[in-house]
């Protein structure tokens, strides 16, 4: 039995789709969700939907019964993720899970990005659990950009704080495909994959691609970290999120969201969707 947590989130849904597309019998697949009613589509396809809340240990113990392979999709609750993940890891070890995969962040062991700390601690807890593991160190989603281009298109300025740093961004669908390959490859054990798209791009190159597609110039403008965070807060982004985004851009400037490992391409067996292709899909001329 394969189980996927966060199965009602963007990535988790795509992983379930990908597993079914790869021929996994829906009866041997469990979609774990804190709100099972949001997983009606999976249930309709014969997938077992089980309630699993990262904050309620008993729901995790029950949901993981009979599970041999687990994908822990990282929680979206910044600052609470270690507690959430500890509950899942302890429940998985108790339930006899034979292999656990986890969606971490690129270079979790060396990155100085704020976001990396909770991922690194989760990786440590997984290793300490003794369960065989696969760490999927995902790079930036291209959707972080393509789903948030409204202000840049409106003001014709793409603000950032990443200098000329390179981003090895890839689509959620490609990261989901990599996760599905891992979940269905029992021989992948105690491996760490650094997953990123190709070719890498700077924020100036992203702005150029958006301009080409939009038919007018969108100017890239690099701001100091504090100034960038202040603009985001002014625009209504909650302060912790704004600070995390500005901090992440500083990580990009340091090269922490770049990889040339080729791991994503190798796992999915094809070239990942490029930034230019994703922009073409997101911006109407
Ligand atoms: N690499 C990147 O660029 C990037 C960007 C954003 C996020 N991330 C990370 O990658 C993860 C997956 O991305 P995504 O786009 O799929 O995010 P998402 O759509 O926000 O999905 C997060 C999932 O976590 C679930 N969740 C949150 N709290 C929970 C709890 N207490 N118990 C059980 N489930 C809980 C949510 O459940 P509900 O469906 O009920 O809300 C949702 O299914 C995120 O959670 C975050 O850690 C990575």
Coordinates of C-alpha atoms in Angstrom, one line a residue, residues 149-157 210 214 216 218 282-283:
X149 CA 2.4 37.5 -12.3
X150 CA -0.6 39.8 -11.9
X151 CA 1.2 42.7 -10.2
X152 CA 4.2 42.5 -12.6
X153 CA 1.9 42.6 -15.6
X154 CA -0.2 45.4 -14.2
X155 CA 2.7 47.6 -13.1
X156 CA 5.1 46.4 -15.8
X157 CA 7.8 45.8 -13.2
X210 CA 7.1 37.5 -19.6
X214 CA 2.9 39.8 -22.9
X216 CA 5.1 44.9 -23.7
X218 CA 8.1 44.1 -17.9
X282 CA 0.4 31.4 -18.1
X283 CA 0.6 34.7 -19.9

